[in-house]
Coordinates of N, CA and C and ligand atoms in Angstrom, one line a residue:
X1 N -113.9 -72.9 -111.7 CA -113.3 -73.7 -110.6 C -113.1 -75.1 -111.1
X2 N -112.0 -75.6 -111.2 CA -111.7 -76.7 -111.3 C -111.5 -78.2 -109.9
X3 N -112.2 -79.0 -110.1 CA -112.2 -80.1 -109.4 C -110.8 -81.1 -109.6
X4 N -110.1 -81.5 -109.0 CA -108.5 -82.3 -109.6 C -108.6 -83.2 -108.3
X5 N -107.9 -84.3 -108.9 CA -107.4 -85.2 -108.0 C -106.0 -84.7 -107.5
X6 N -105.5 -84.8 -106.2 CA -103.9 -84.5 -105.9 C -103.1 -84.8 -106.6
X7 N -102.9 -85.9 -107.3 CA -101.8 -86.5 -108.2 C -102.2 -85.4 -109.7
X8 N -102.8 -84.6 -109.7 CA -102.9 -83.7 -111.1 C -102.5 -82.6 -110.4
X9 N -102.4 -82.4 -109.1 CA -101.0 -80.9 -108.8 C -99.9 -80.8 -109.2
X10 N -99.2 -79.5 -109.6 CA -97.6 -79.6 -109.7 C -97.0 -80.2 -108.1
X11 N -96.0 -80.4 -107.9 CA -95.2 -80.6 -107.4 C -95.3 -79.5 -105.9
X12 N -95.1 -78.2 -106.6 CA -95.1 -77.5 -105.3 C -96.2 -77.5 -104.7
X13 N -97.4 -77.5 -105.7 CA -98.8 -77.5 -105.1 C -99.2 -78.3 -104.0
X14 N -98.5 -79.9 -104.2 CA -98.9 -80.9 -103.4 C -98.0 -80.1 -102.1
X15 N -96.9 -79.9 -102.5 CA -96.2 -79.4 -101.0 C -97.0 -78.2 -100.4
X16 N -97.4 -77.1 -101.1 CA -98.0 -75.9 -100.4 C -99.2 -76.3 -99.5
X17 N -100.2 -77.6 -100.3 CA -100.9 -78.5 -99.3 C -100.7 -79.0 -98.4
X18 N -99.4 -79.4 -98.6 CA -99.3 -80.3 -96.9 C -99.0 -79.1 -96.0
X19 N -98.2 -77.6 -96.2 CA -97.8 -77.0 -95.8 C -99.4 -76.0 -94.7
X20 N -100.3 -76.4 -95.3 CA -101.3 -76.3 -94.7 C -101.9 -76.8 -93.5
X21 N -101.6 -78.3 -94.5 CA -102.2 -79.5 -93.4 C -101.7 -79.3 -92.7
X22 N -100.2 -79.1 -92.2 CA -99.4 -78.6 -90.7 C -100.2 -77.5 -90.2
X23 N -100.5 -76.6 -91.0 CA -101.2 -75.5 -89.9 C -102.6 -75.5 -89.5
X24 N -103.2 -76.3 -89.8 CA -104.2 -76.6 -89.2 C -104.3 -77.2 -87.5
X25 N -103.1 -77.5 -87.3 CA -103.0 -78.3 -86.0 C -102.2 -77.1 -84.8
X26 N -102.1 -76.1 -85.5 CA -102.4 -74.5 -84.4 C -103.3 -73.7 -84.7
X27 N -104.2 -74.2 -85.1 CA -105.7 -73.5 -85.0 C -106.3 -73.3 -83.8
X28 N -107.0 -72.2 -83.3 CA -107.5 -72.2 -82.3 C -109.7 -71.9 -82.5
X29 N -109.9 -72.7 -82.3 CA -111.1 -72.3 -82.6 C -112.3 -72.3 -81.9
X30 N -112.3 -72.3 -80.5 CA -114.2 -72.7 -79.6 C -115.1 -72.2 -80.0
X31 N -115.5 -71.2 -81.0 CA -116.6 -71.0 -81.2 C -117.2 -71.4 -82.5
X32 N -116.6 -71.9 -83.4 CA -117.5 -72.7 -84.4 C -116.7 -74.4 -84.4
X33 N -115.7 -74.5 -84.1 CA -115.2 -75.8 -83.9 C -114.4 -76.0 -85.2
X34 N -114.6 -75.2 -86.4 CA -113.6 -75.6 -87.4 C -112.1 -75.1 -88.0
X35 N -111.8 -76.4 -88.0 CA -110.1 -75.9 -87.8 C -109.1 -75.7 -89.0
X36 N -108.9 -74.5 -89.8 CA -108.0 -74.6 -90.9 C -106.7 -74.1 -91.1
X37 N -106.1 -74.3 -91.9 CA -104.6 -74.3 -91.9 C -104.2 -73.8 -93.5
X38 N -104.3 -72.6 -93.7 CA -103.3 -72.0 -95.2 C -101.5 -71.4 -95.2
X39 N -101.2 -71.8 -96.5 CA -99.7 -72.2 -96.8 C -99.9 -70.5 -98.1
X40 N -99.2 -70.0 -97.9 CA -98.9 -69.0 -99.1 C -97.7 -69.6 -99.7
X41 N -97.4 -69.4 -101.1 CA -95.9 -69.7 -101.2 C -95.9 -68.3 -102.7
X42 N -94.7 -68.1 -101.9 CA -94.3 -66.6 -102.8 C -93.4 -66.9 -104.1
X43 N -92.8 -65.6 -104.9 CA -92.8 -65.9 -106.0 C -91.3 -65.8 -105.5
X44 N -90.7 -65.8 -104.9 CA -89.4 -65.8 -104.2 C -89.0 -68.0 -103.9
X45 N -90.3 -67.9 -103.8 CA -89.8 -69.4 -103.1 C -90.4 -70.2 -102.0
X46 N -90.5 -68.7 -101.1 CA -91.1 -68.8 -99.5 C -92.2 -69.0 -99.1
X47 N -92.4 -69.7 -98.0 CA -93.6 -70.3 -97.8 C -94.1 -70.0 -96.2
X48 N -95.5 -68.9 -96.2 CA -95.5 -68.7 -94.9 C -97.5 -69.4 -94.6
X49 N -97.4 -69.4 -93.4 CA -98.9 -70.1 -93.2 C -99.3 -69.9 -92.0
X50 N -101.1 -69.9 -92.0 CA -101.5 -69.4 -91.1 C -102.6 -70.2 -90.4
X51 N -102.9 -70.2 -89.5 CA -104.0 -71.3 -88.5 C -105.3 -70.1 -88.1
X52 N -106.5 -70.7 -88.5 CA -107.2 -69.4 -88.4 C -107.3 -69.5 -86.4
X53 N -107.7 -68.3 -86.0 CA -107.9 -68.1 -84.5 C -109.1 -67.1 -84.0
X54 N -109.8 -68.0 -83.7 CA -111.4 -67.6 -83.6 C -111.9 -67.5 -81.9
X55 N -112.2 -66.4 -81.6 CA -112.2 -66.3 -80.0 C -113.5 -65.9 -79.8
X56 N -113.7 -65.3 -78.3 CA -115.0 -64.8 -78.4 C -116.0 -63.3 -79.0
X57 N -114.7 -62.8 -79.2 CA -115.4 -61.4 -79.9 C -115.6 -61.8 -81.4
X58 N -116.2 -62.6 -81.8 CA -116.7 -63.3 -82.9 C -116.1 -62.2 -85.0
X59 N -116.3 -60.8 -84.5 CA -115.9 -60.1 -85.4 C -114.9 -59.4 -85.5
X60 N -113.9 -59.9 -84.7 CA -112.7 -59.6 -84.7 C -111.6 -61.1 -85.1
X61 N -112.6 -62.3 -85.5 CA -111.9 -63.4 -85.6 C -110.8 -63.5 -86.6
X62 N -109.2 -64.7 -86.6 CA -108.6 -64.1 -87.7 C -108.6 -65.6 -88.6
X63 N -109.0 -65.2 -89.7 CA -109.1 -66.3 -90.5 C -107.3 -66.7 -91.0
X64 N -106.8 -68.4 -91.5 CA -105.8 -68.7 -91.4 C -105.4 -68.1 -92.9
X65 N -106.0 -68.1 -93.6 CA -105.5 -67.5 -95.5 C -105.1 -66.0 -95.0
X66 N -105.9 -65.0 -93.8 CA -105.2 -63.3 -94.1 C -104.0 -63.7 -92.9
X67 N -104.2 -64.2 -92.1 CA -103.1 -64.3 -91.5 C -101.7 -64.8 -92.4
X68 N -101.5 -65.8 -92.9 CA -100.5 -66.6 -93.9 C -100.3 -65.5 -95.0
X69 N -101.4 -64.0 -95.5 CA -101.1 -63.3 -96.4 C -100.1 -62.2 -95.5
X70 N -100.6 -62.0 -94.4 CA -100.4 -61.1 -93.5 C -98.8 -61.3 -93.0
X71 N -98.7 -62.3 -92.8 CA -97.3 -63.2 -92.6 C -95.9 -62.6 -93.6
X72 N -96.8 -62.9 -94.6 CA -95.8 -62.8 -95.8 C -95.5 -61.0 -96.3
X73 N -96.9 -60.3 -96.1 CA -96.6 -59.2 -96.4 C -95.8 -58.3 -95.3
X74 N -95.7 -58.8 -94.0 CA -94.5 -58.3 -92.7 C -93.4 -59.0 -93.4
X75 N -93.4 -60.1 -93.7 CA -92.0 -60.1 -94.3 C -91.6 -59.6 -95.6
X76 N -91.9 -59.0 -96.3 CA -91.9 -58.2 -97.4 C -92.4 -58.7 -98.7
X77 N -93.0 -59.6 -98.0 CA -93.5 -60.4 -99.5 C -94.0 -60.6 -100.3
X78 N -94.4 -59.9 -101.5 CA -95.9 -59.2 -101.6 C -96.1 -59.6 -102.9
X79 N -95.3 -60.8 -103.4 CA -95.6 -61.6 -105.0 C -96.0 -63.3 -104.6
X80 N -97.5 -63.1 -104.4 CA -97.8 -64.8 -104.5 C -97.8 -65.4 -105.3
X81 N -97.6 -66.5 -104.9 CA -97.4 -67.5 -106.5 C -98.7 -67.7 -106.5
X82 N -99.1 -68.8 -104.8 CA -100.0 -69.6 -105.0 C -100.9 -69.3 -103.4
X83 N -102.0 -69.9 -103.2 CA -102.7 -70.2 -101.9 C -103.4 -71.8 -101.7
X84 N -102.9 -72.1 -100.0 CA -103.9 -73.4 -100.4 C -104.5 -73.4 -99.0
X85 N -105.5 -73.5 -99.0 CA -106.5 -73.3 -97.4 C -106.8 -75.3 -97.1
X86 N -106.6 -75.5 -96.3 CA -107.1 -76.9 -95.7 C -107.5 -76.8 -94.2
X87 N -109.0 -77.4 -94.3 CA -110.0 -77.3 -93.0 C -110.3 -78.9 -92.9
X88 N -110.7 -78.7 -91.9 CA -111.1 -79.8 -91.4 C -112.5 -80.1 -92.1
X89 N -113.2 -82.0 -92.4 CA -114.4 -81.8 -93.6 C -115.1 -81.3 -93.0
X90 N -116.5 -80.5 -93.7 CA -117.6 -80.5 -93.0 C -118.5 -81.7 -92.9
X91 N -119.4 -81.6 -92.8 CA -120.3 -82.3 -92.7 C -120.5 -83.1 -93.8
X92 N -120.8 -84.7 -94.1 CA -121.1 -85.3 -95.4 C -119.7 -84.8 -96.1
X93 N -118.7 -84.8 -95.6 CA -116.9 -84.4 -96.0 C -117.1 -83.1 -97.0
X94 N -117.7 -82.1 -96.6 CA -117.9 -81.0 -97.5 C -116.7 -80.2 -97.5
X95 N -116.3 -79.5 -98.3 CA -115.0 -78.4 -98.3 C -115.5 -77.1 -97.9
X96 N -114.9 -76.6 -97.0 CA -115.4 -75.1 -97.2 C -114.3 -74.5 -97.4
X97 N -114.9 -73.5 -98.1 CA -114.5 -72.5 -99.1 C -114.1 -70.9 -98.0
X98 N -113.2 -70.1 -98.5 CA -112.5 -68.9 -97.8 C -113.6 -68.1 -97.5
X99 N -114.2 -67.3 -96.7 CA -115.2 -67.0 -95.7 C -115.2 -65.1 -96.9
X100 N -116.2 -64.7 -97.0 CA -116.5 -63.5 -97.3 C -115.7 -62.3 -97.3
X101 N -115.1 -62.1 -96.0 CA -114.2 -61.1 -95.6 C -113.1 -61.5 -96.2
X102 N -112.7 -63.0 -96.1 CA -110.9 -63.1 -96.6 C -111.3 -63.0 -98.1
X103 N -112.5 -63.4 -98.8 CA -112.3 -63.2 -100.3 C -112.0 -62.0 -100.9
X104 N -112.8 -60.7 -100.5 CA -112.2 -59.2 -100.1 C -111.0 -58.9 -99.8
X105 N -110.4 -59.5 -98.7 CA -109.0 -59.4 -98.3 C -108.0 -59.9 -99.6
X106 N -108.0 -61.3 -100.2 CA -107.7 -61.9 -101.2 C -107.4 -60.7 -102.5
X107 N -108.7 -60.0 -102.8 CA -108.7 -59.2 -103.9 C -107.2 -57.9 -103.9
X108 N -107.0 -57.5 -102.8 CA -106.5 -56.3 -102.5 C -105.5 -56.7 -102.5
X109 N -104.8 -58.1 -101.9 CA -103.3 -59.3 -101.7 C -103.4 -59.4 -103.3
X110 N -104.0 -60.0 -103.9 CA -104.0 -59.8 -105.6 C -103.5 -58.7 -106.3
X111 N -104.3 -57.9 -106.1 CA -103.9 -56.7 -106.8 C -102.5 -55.9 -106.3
X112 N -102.4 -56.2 -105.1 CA -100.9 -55.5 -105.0 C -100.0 -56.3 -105.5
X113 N -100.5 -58.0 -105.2 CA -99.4 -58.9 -105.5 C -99.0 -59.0 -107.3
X114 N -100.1 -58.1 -108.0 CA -100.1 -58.0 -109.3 C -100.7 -59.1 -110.2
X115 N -101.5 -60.4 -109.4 CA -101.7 -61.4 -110.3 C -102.9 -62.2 -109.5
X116 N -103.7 -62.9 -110.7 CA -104.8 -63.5 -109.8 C -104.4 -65.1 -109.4
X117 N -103.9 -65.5 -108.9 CA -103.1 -66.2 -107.7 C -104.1 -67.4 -108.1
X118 N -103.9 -68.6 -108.2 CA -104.7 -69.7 -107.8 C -104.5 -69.9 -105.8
X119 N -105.8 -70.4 -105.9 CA -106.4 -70.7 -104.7 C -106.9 -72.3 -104.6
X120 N -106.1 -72.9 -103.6 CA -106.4 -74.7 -103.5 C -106.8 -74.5 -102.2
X121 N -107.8 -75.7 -102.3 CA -109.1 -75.5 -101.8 C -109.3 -76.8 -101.0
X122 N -109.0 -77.6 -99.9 CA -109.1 -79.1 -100.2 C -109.8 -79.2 -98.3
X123 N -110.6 -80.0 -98.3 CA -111.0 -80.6 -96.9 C -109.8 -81.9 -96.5
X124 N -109.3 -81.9 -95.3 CA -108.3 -83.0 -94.6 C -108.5 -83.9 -95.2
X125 N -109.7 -84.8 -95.1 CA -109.8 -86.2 -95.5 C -109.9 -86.8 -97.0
X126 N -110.3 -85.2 -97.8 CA -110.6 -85.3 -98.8 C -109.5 -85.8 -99.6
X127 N -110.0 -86.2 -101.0 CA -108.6 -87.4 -101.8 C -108.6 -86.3 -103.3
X128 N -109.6 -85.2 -103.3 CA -110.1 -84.6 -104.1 C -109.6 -82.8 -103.9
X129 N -108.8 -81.9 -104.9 CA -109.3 -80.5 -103.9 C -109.9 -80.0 -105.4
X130 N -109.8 -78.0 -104.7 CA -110.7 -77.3 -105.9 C -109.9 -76.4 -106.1
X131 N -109.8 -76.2 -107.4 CA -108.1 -75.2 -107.9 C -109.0 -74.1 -108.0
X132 N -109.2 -72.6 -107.9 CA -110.1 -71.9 -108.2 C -109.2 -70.4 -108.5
X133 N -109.5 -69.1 -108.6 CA -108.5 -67.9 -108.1 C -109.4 -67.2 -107.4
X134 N -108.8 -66.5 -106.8 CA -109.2 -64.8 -105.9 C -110.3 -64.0 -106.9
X135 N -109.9 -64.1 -108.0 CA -111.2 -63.4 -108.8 C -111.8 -64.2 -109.2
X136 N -111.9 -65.3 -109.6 CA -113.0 -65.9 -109.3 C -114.0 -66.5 -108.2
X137 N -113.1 -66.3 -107.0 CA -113.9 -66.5 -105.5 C -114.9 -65.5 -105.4
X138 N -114.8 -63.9 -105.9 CA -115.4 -62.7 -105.7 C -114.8 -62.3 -107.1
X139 N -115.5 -62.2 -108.3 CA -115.7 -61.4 -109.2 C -116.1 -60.1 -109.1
X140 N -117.2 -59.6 -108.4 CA -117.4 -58.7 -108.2 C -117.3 -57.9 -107.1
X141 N -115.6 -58.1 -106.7 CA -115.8 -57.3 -105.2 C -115.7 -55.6 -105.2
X142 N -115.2 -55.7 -104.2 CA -114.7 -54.0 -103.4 C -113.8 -53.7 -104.3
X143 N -114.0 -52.2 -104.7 CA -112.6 -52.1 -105.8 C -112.9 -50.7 -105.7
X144 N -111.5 -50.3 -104.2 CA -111.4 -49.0 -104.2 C -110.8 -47.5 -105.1
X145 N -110.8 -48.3 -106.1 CA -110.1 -47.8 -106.8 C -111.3 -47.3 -108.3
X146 N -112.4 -46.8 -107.8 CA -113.4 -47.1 -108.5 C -113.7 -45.4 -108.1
X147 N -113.5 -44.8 -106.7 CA -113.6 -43.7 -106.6 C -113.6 -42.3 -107.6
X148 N -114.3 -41.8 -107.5 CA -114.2 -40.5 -107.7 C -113.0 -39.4 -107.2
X149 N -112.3 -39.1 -107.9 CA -111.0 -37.8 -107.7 C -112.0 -37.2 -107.2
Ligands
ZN1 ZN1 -112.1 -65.9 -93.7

């Protein structure tokens, strides 16, 4: 995982960013309070994004990176270039990073998408983000394809 200042993104990257920071502001979230906004942009061009929406059945909550994947794969989109998640800071301006389930979810959007995708990483206020991938968020995930015939 790489640490970079914004001005060391490509071009699209800074855009897939902001395409975030807009979705953060249809987040729905009362039960942990934190609000994030991811931008997919496909290998087509397209750029879909998602606001996570967090209610009270706590394990059915939808994080905004599978939604934004989810987005893209109803529209047939199933070659990511890139991902960029933007939350609101945490605490002491901390970044948080894509939650357990979406890193799993990530692997399988990879693997169909045929490539391990960079993943930008950046808290709202932050002036800093983290360029990382899908296999490197979970190196060791789920990999149903491990089965026994
Ligand atoms: Zn998640």
């Amino acid at each position: 995982m790489e640490e970079k200042d914004i001005e060391e993104l490509k071009q699209e990257e800074k855009e897939l960013l902001e395409s975030a920071k807009e979705a953060v502001r249809n987040s729905y979230n009362p039960v942990t309070g934190v609000l994030f906004g991811a931008a997919i942009l496909t290998e087509s061009g397209k750029v879909y994004t998602g606001s996570n929406i967090y209610h009270s059945s706590t394990g059915a909550n939808l994080c905004a990176e599978r939604i934004a994947a989810a987005s893209a794969f109803s529209d047939g989109e199933k070659k990511i270039k890139a991902l960029a998640l933007v939350s609101e800071d945490g605490a002491e301006g901390k970044t948080f990073f894509p939650c357990g389930i979406c890193r799993q979810f990530l692997t399988d959007v990879s693997e169909i998408s045929g490539n391990d995708f960079p993943v930008i990483v950046k808290a709202l206020k932050a002036k800093r983000v983290f360029v990382t991938s899908v296999l490197e968020l979970l190196p060791y995930h789920y990999d149903n394809s491990f089965k026994i015939e």
